[in-house]
Amino acid sequence: MKSTGVTRRIDELGRIVLPKELRTTLGIYALYFLFAPEPSL
């Protein structure tokens, strides 16, 4: 995978938004949801 050189911030709800140009470049045309388990101590 080639590096885009762009760092994205994560908002207060844990979401990352990729710009349309980056989604098109990476071939992402559908909605994707990523879920992570709750952090455990």
mmCIF file of C-alpha atoms in Angstrom:
data_model
loop_
_atom_site.group_PDB
_atom_site.id
_atom_site.type_symbol
_atom_site.label_atom_id
_atom_site.label_comp_id
_atom_site.label_asym_id
_atom_site.label_seq_id
_atom_site.Cartn_x
_atom_site.Cartn_y
_atom_site.Cartn_z
ATOM 1 C CA MET A 1 0.000 0.000 0.000
ATOM 2 C CA LYS A 2 1.440 3.372 -0.903
ATOM 3 C CA SER A 3 1.688 6.091 1.718
ATOM 4 C CA THR A 4 -0.456 9.179 1.221
ATOM 5 C CA GLY A 5 1.460 11.295 3.725
ATOM 6 C CA VAL A 6 -1.754 12.525 5.356
ATOM 7 C CA THR A 7 -2.553 12.097 9.033
ATOM 8 C CA ARG A 8 -6.233 12.028 10.000
ATOM 9 C CA ARG A 9 -7.548 12.954 13.412
ATOM 10 C CA ILE A 10 -10.045 10.807 15.261
ATOM 11 C CA ASP A 11 -13.074 12.761 16.490
ATOM 12 C CA GLU A 12 -14.675 12.471 19.936
ATOM 13 C CA LEU A 13 -16.830 9.565 18.735
ATOM 14 C CA GLY A 14 -13.836 7.646 17.370
ATOM 15 C CA ARG A 15 -14.628 8.262 13.698
ATOM 16 C CA ILE A 16 -12.109 8.753 10.913
ATOM 17 C CA VAL A 17 -13.309 10.458 7.737
ATOM 18 C CA LEU A 18 -11.371 9.879 4.535
ATOM 19 C CA PRO A 19 -11.652 12.488 1.765
ATOM 20 C CA LYS A 20 -13.402 11.455 -1.446
ATOM 21 C CA GLU A 21 -10.175 11.668 -3.461
ATOM 22 C CA LEU A 22 -8.431 9.229 -1.103
ATOM 23 C CA ARG A 23 -11.415 6.811 -1.130
ATOM 24 C CA THR A 24 -11.383 6.853 -4.934
ATOM 25 C CA THR A 25 -7.604 6.309 -5.066
ATOM 26 C CA LEU A 26 -7.846 3.330 -2.690
ATOM 27 C CA GLY A 27 -10.871 1.891 -4.508
ATOM 28 C CA ILE A 28 -13.276 2.271 -1.573
ATOM 29 C CA TYR A 29 -16.746 2.715 -3.058
ATOM 30 C CA ALA A 30 -18.956 1.355 -0.263
ATOM 31 C CA LEU A 31 -19.652 2.316 3.299
ATOM 32 C CA TYR A 32 -17.343 0.570 5.766
ATOM 33 C CA PHE A 33 -17.753 0.266 9.499
ATOM 34 C CA LEU A 34 -14.910 -0.822 11.751
ATOM 35 C CA PHE A 35 -15.639 -1.874 15.307
ATOM 36 C CA ALA A 36 -13.059 -2.371 18.017
ATOM 37 C CA PRO A 37 -13.725 -4.133 21.301
ATOM 38 C CA GLU A 38 -13.878 -2.034 24.443
ATOM 39 C CA PRO A 39 -10.434 -1.505 25.923
ATOM 40 C CA SER A 40 -9.843 -3.703 28.926
ATOM 41 C CA LEU A 41 -7.719 -2.898 31.945
#
